[in-house]
PDB file of C-alpha atoms in Angstrom:
ATOM      1  CA  MET A   1      71.288  -9.502  52.140  1.00  0.00           C
ATOM      2  CA  ALA A   2      73.770  -8.697  49.355  1.00  0.00           C
ATOM      3  CA  ARG A   3      73.538 -12.141  47.775  1.00  0.00           C
ATOM      4  CA  ALA A   4      69.787 -12.005  47.242  1.00  0.00           C
ATOM      5  CA  GLY A   5      68.914 -12.100  43.573  1.00  0.00           C
ATOM      6  CA  LEU A   6      72.254 -13.398  42.304  1.00  0.00           C
ATOM      7  CA  THR A   7      71.808 -15.803  39.407  1.00  0.00           C
ATOM      8  CA  VAL A   8      74.141 -17.201  36.791  1.00  0.00           C
ATOM      9  CA  ASP A   9      72.592 -14.870  34.214  1.00  0.00           C
ATOM     10  CA  ARG A  10      73.074 -11.786  36.412  1.00  0.00           C
ATOM     11  CA  VAL A  11      76.667 -12.781  37.168  1.00  0.00           C
ATOM     12  CA  VAL A  12      77.469 -13.271  33.468  1.00  0.00           C
ATOM     13  CA  ALA A  13      75.721 -10.023  32.478  1.00  0.00           C
ATOM     14  CA  ALA A  14      77.742  -8.145  35.098  1.00  0.00           C
ATOM     15  CA  ALA A  15      80.919  -9.809  33.835  1.00  0.00           C
ATOM     16  CA  ALA A  16      80.041  -8.641  30.305  1.00  0.00           C
ATOM     17  CA  ASP A  17      79.606  -5.065  31.504  1.00  0.00           C
ATOM     18  CA  LEU A  18      82.858  -5.278  33.472  1.00  0.00           C
ATOM     19  CA  ALA A  19      84.674  -6.607  30.407  1.00  0.00           C
ATOM     20  CA  ASP A  20      83.546  -3.621  28.343  1.00  0.00           C
ATOM     21  CA  GLU A  21      84.474  -1.155  31.083  1.00  0.00           C
ATOM     22  CA  ALA A  22      87.796  -2.591  32.271  1.00  0.00           C
ATOM     23  CA  GLY A  23      88.876  -5.056  29.580  1.00  0.00           C
ATOM     24  CA  PHE A  24      88.279  -8.782  29.282  1.00  0.00           C
ATOM     25  CA  GLU A  25      91.639  -9.553  30.902  1.00  0.00           C
ATOM     26  CA  ASN A  26      90.475  -7.682  34.021  1.00  0.00           C
ATOM     27  CA  VAL A  27      87.347  -9.768  34.536  1.00  0.00           C
ATOM     28  CA  THR A  28      88.081 -11.621  37.769  1.00  0.00           C
ATOM     29  CA  LEU A  29      85.916 -13.165  40.439  1.00  0.00           C
ATOM     30  CA  SER A  30      87.218 -10.606  42.942  1.00  0.00           C
ATOM     31  CA  ALA A  31      86.280  -7.668  40.713  1.00  0.00           C
ATOM     32  CA  LEU A  32      82.864  -9.150  40.085  1.00  0.00           C
ATOM     33  CA  ALA A  33      82.294  -9.874  43.776  1.00  0.00           C
ATOM     34  CA  ARG A  34      83.122  -6.243  44.586  1.00  0.00           C
ATOM     35  CA  ARG A  35      80.570  -5.146  42.005  1.00  0.00           C
ATOM     36  CA  PHE A  36      77.875  -7.177  43.760  1.00  0.00           C
ATOM     37  CA  GLY A  37      79.087  -6.325  47.257  1.00  0.00           C
ATOM     38  CA  VAL A  38      79.686  -9.960  48.169  1.00  0.00           C
ATOM     39  CA  LYS A  39      82.670 -12.142  49.024  1.00  0.00           C
ATOM     40  CA  ASP A  40      84.381 -14.027  46.197  1.00  0.00           C
ATOM     41  CA  ALA A  41      83.157 -17.334  47.626  1.00  0.00           C
ATOM     42  CA  SER A  42      79.538 -16.253  47.070  1.00  0.00           C
ATOM     43  CA  LEU A  43      80.052 -16.441  43.317  1.00  0.00           C
ATOM     44  CA  TYR A  44      81.098 -20.097  43.416  1.00  0.00           C
ATOM     45  CA  SER A  45      77.474 -21.147  43.835  1.00  0.00           C
ATOM     46  CA  HIS A  46      76.876 -19.620  40.384  1.00  0.00           C
ATOM     47  CA  VAL A  47      80.121 -20.308  38.479  1.00  0.00           C
ATOM     48  CA  ARG A  48      82.807 -22.953  39.022  1.00  0.00           C
ATOM     49  CA  GLY A  49      85.676 -20.496  38.778  1.00  0.00           C
ATOM     50  CA  LEU A  50      87.301 -17.916  36.551  1.00  0.00           C
ATOM     51  CA  GLU A  51      87.607 -20.183  33.512  1.00  0.00           C
ATOM     52  CA  ASP A  52      83.921 -21.124  33.759  1.00  0.00           C
ATOM     53  CA  LEU A  53      82.957 -17.450  34.130  1.00  0.00           C
ATOM     54  CA  ARG A  54      85.014 -16.426  31.108  1.00  0.00           C
ATOM     55  CA  THR A  55      83.625 -19.300  29.032  1.00  0.00           C
ATOM     56  CA  ARG A  56      80.074 -18.312  29.958  1.00  0.00           C
ATOM     57  CA  LEU A  57      80.927 -14.706  29.078  1.00  0.00           C
ATOM     58  CA  ALA A  58      82.289 -15.835  25.698  1.00  0.00           C
ATOM     59  CA  LEU A  59      79.106 -17.784  24.961  1.00  0.00           C
ATOM     60  CA  HIS A  60      76.958 -14.831  26.089  1.00  0.00           C
ATOM     61  CA  ALA A  61      78.881 -12.380  23.895  1.00  0.00           C
ATOM     62  CA  GLY A  62      78.878 -14.808  20.966  1.00  0.00           C
ATOM     63  CA  ALA A  63      75.085 -15.037  21.209  1.00  0.00           C
ATOM     64  CA  GLU A  64      74.775 -11.243  21.255  1.00  0.00           C
ATOM     65  CA  LEU A  65      77.080 -10.920  18.260  1.00  0.00           C
ATOM     66  CA  ILE A  66      75.283 -13.507  16.133  1.00  0.00           C
ATOM     67  CA  ASP A  67      71.891 -12.017  17.034  1.00  0.00           C
ATOM     68  CA  ARG A  68      73.097  -8.673  15.704  1.00  0.00           C
ATOM     69  CA  ILE A  69      74.549 -10.283  12.563  1.00  0.00           C
ATOM     70  CA  ALA A  70      71.398 -12.340  11.944  1.00  0.00           C
ATOM     71  CA  MET A  71      69.219  -9.227  12.067  1.00  0.00           C
ATOM     72  CA  ALA A  72      71.581  -7.442   9.685  1.00  0.00           C
ATOM     73  CA  VAL A  73      71.744 -10.215   7.058  1.00  0.00           C
ATOM     74  CA  ALA A  74      68.080 -11.266   7.150  1.00  0.00           C
ATOM     75  CA  GLY A  75      66.672 -11.309   3.614  1.00  0.00           C
ATOM     76  CA  ARG A  76      70.004 -10.458   1.992  1.00  0.00           C
ATOM     77  CA  ALA A  77      72.377 -12.483  -0.180  1.00  0.00           C
ATOM     78  CA  GLY A  78      75.734 -12.130  -1.862  1.00  0.00           C
ATOM     79  CA  LYS A  79      77.486  -8.784  -1.514  1.00  0.00           C
ATOM     80  CA  ASP A  80      74.578  -7.228   0.419  1.00  0.00           C
ATOM     81  CA  ALA A  81      74.700 -10.017   3.001  1.00  0.00           C
ATOM     82  CA  LEU A  82      78.483  -9.825   3.253  1.00  0.00           C
ATOM     83  CA  SER A  83      78.389  -6.054   3.781  1.00  0.00           C
ATOM     84  CA  ALA A  84      75.658  -6.361   6.412  1.00  0.00           C
ATOM     85  CA  PHE A  85      77.499  -9.198   8.159  1.00  0.00           C
ATOM     86  CA  ALA A  86      80.772  -7.252   8.154  1.00  0.00           C
ATOM     87  CA  GLY A  87      79.142  -4.055   9.384  1.00  0.00           C
ATOM     88  CA  ALA A  88      77.345  -5.778  12.251  1.00  0.00           C
ATOM     89  CA  TYR A  89      80.528  -7.600  13.243  1.00  0.00           C
ATOM     90  CA  ARG A  90      82.589  -4.420  13.267  1.00  0.00           C
ATOM     91  CA  ALA A  91      79.970  -2.386  15.118  1.00  0.00           C
ATOM     92  CA  TYR A  92      79.735  -4.996  17.873  1.00  0.00           C
ATOM     93  CA  ALA A  93      83.527  -5.268  18.199  1.00  0.00           C
ATOM     94  CA  LEU A  94      83.912  -1.500  18.529  1.00  0.00           C
ATOM     95  CA  GLU A  95      80.899  -0.929  20.811  1.00  0.00           C
ATOM     96  CA  HIS A  96      81.660  -3.868  23.127  1.00  0.00           C
ATOM     97  CA  PRO A  97      85.447  -4.333  23.172  1.00  0.00           C
ATOM     98  CA  GLY A  98      85.545  -6.520  26.274  1.00  0.00           C
ATOM     99  CA  ARG A  99      82.700  -8.758  25.196  1.00  0.00           C
ATOM    100  CA  TYR A 100      84.220  -8.989  21.730  1.00  0.00           C
ATOM    101  CA  ALA A 101      87.571 -10.024  23.237  1.00  0.00           C
ATOM    102  CA  ALA A 102      85.722 -12.797  25.059  1.00  0.00           C
ATOM    103  CA  THR A 103      84.476 -14.180  21.734  1.00  0.00           C
ATOM    104  CA  GLN A 104      88.074 -14.788  20.681  1.00  0.00           C
ATOM    105  CA  ILE A 105      88.974 -17.266  23.441  1.00  0.00           C
ATOM    106  CA  ARG A 106      89.258 -20.962  22.752  1.00  0.00           C
ATOM    107  CA  ILE A 107      86.191 -22.883  23.953  1.00  0.00           C
ATOM    108  CA  ASP A 108      86.005 -26.605  24.649  1.00  0.00           C
ATOM    109  CA  GLN A 109      84.608 -28.405  21.573  1.00  0.00           C
ATOM    110  CA  ALA A 110      81.969 -30.186  23.695  1.00  0.00           C
ATOM    111  CA  LEU A 111      80.571 -26.832  24.806  1.00  0.00           C
ATOM    112  CA  ILE A 112      80.529 -25.602  21.225  1.00  0.00           C
ATOM    113  CA  ALA A 113      78.447 -28.600  20.171  1.00  0.00           C
ATOM    114  CA  ASP A 114      75.955 -27.869  22.969  1.00  0.00           C
ATOM    115  CA  SER A 115      75.685 -24.128  22.285  1.00  0.00           C
ATOM    116  CA  PRO A 116      72.677 -23.083  20.182  1.00  0.00           C
ATOM    117  CA  ALA A 117      74.291 -19.655  19.616  1.00  0.00           C
ATOM    118  CA  LEU A 118      77.518 -21.119  18.262  1.00  0.00           C
ATOM    119  CA  ARG A 119      75.616 -23.550  16.022  1.00  0.00           C
ATOM    120  CA  ARG A 120      73.575 -20.577  14.785  1.00  0.00           C
ATOM    121  CA  THR A 121      76.801 -18.675  14.097  1.00  0.00           C
ATOM    122  CA  ALA A 122      77.997 -21.506  11.868  1.00  0.00           C
ATOM    123  CA  GLU A 123      74.618 -21.768  10.113  1.00  0.00           C
ATOM    124  CA  ILE A 124      74.417 -18.048   9.336  1.00  0.00           C
ATOM    125  CA  THR A 125      78.055 -17.707   8.296  1.00  0.00           C
ATOM    126  CA  TYR A 126      78.095 -20.824   6.133  1.00  0.00           C
ATOM    127  CA  GLY A 127      74.693 -19.938   4.691  1.00  0.00           C
ATOM    128  CA  MET A 128      75.965 -16.536   3.611  1.00  0.00           C
ATOM    129  CA  LEU A 129      79.031 -18.113   2.015  1.00  0.00           C
ATOM    130  CA  ARG A 130      77.041 -20.806   0.207  1.00  0.00           C
ATOM    131  CA  ALA A 131      75.450 -17.977  -1.803  1.00  0.00           C
ATOM    132  CA  TYR A 132      78.914 -17.675  -3.359  1.00  0.00           C
ATOM    133  CA  GLY A 133      78.712 -21.325  -4.434  1.00  0.00           C
ATOM    134  CA  LEU A 134      81.265 -22.554  -1.892  1.00  0.00           C
ATOM    135  CA  ASP A 135      81.384 -26.072  -0.480  1.00  0.00           C
ATOM    136  CA  GLU A 136      83.862 -27.732   1.858  1.00  0.00           C
ATOM    137  CA  PRO A 137      86.801 -27.408   2.241  1.00  0.00           C
ATOM    138  CA  ASP A 138      86.471 -23.989   0.594  1.00  0.00           C
ATOM    139  CA  LEU A 139      83.790 -22.944   3.103  1.00  0.00           C
ATOM    140  CA  THR A 140      86.159 -23.425   6.033  1.00  0.00           C
ATOM    141  CA  ASP A 141      88.906 -21.550   4.218  1.00  0.00           C
ATOM    142  CA  ALA A 142      86.541 -18.664   3.437  1.00  0.00           C
ATOM    143  CA  VAL A 143      85.315 -18.493   7.050  1.00  0.00           C
ATOM    144  CA  ARG A 144      88.925 -18.273   8.204  1.00  0.00           C
ATOM    145  CA  LEU A 145      89.627 -15.492   5.704  1.00  0.00           C
ATOM    146  CA  LEU A 146      86.615 -13.469   6.843  1.00  0.00           C
ATOM    147  CA  ARG A 147      87.277 -13.974  10.537  1.00  0.00           C
ATOM    148  CA  SER A 148      90.947 -13.058  10.292  1.00  0.00           C
ATOM    149  CA  THR A 149      90.206  -9.999   8.139  1.00  0.00           C
ATOM    150  CA  PHE A 150      87.372  -8.731  10.334  1.00  0.00           C
ATOM    151  CA  HIS A 151      89.221  -9.432  13.575  1.00  0.00           C
ATOM    152  CA  GLY A 152      92.483  -7.935  12.374  1.00  0.00           C
ATOM    153  CA  TYR A 153      90.807  -4.781  11.121  1.00  0.00           C
ATOM    154  CA  CYS A 154      88.765  -4.323  14.299  1.00  0.00           C
ATOM    155  CA  ALA A 155      91.773  -4.977  16.541  1.00  0.00           C
ATOM    156  CA  LEU A 156      93.878  -2.422  14.687  1.00  0.00           C
ATOM    157  CA  GLU A 157      91.069   0.135  14.570  1.00  0.00           C
ATOM    158  CA  SER A 158      90.238  -0.154  18.279  1.00  0.00           C
ATOM    159  CA  ALA A 159      93.942   0.195  19.158  1.00  0.00           C
ATOM    160  CA  GLY A 160      94.260   3.349  17.037  1.00  0.00           C
ATOM    161  CA  GLY A 161      96.496   1.503  14.601  1.00  0.00           C
ATOM    162  CA  PHE A 162      95.335   3.338  11.495  1.00  0.00           C
ATOM    163  CA  GLY A 163      97.199   6.640  11.433  1.00  0.00           C
ATOM    164  CA  ALA A 164      96.937   7.571   7.754  1.00  0.00           C
ATOM    165  CA  ALA A 165      94.666  10.418   6.709  1.00  0.00           C
ATOM    166  CA  ARG A 166      92.443   8.021   4.704  1.00  0.00           C
ATOM    167  CA  ASP A 167      88.988   7.637   6.261  1.00  0.00           C
ATOM    168  CA  VAL A 168      88.819   4.351   8.212  1.00  0.00           C
ATOM    169  CA  GLN A 169      85.254   3.666   7.021  1.00  0.00           C
ATOM    170  CA  ALA A 170      86.313   4.102   3.384  1.00  0.00           C
ATOM    171  CA  SER A 171      89.118   1.586   3.885  1.00  0.00           C
ATOM    172  CA  TRP A 172      86.686  -0.813   5.579  1.00  0.00           C
ATOM    173  CA  ASP A 173      84.266  -0.527   2.644  1.00  0.00           C
ATOM    174  CA  LYS A 174      87.119  -1.220   0.221  1.00  0.00           C
ATOM    175  CA  ALA A 175      88.184  -4.279   2.260  1.00  0.00           C
ATOM    176  CA  VAL A 176      84.638  -5.663   2.189  1.00  0.00           C
ATOM    177  CA  GLU A 177      84.475  -5.058  -1.576  1.00  0.00           C
ATOM    178  CA  ALA A 178      87.783  -6.914  -1.990  1.00  0.00           C
ATOM    179  CA  LEU A 179      86.441  -9.811   0.097  1.00  0.00           C
ATOM    180  CA  HIS A 180      83.317  -9.937  -2.085  1.00  0.00           C
ATOM    181  CA  LEU A 181      85.436 -10.099  -5.240  1.00  0.00           C
ATOM    182  CA  THR A 182      87.615 -12.791  -3.697  1.00  0.00           C
ATOM    183  CA  LEU A 183      84.601 -14.881  -2.664  1.00  0.00           C
ATOM    184  CA  ALA A 184      82.955 -14.434  -6.077  1.00  0.00           C
ATOM    185  CA  HIS A 185      86.140 -15.659  -7.794  1.00  0.00           C
ATOM    186  CA  TRP A 186      87.211 -18.185  -5.172  1.00  0.00           C
ATOM    187  CA  PRO A 187      90.000 -20.568  -6.257  1.00  0.00           C
ATOM    188  CA  ARG A 188      88.114 -23.869  -5.927  1.00  0.00           C
ATOM    189  CA  GLU A 189      89.690 -26.831  -4.198  1.00  0.00           C
ATOM    190  CA  MET A 190      90.430 -29.475  -6.783  1.00  0.00           C
ATOM    191  CA  THR A 191      89.043 -32.953  -6.081  1.00  0.00           C
ATOM    192  CA  ASN A 192      89.930 -36.340  -7.537  1.00  0.00           C
ATOM    193  CA  ASP A 193      86.845 -36.047  -9.772  1.00  0.00           C
ATOM    194  CA  ASP A 194      88.187 -32.870 -11.453  1.00  0.00           C
TER     195      ASP A 194
END
């Protein structure tokens, strides 16, 4: 029986592999059903539909990404932690393009609150940035700067968008150095007490 052994975890893992092979936008229930040799309807006992599947894939990929980042930053602080964080982020994005694309989708805020992996992402990211002496609202601003820089660089690199002769790794290292200097000299948000 083709359906034997199907679980939510197996379905999501197969969707993650499919995303890396064919692109996140090509992850469909039909494509996944073909991979398992079952009818599309068989998957509905494991996921509620395409949006549910893609959300589960995003949470799965987000957990993988933060696990990799956590291992990289463990025991580090300041510039060392930032460099390790950035390197782990970039490596994951380039090695797993479909999974990485899944991490960029908008997820319902209720699911975010219930996700240990997404809470861990916030804890590790904010913890790293607190070493720079940042508090809210500067923390949120710094997270947005890092995410947009890392994502933009990875998106351009994976699309072959860097055509200059300059080594891409050297430019990445310079960007991380510039981020470190920016974080170390962050323009603090003025409060009424200042």
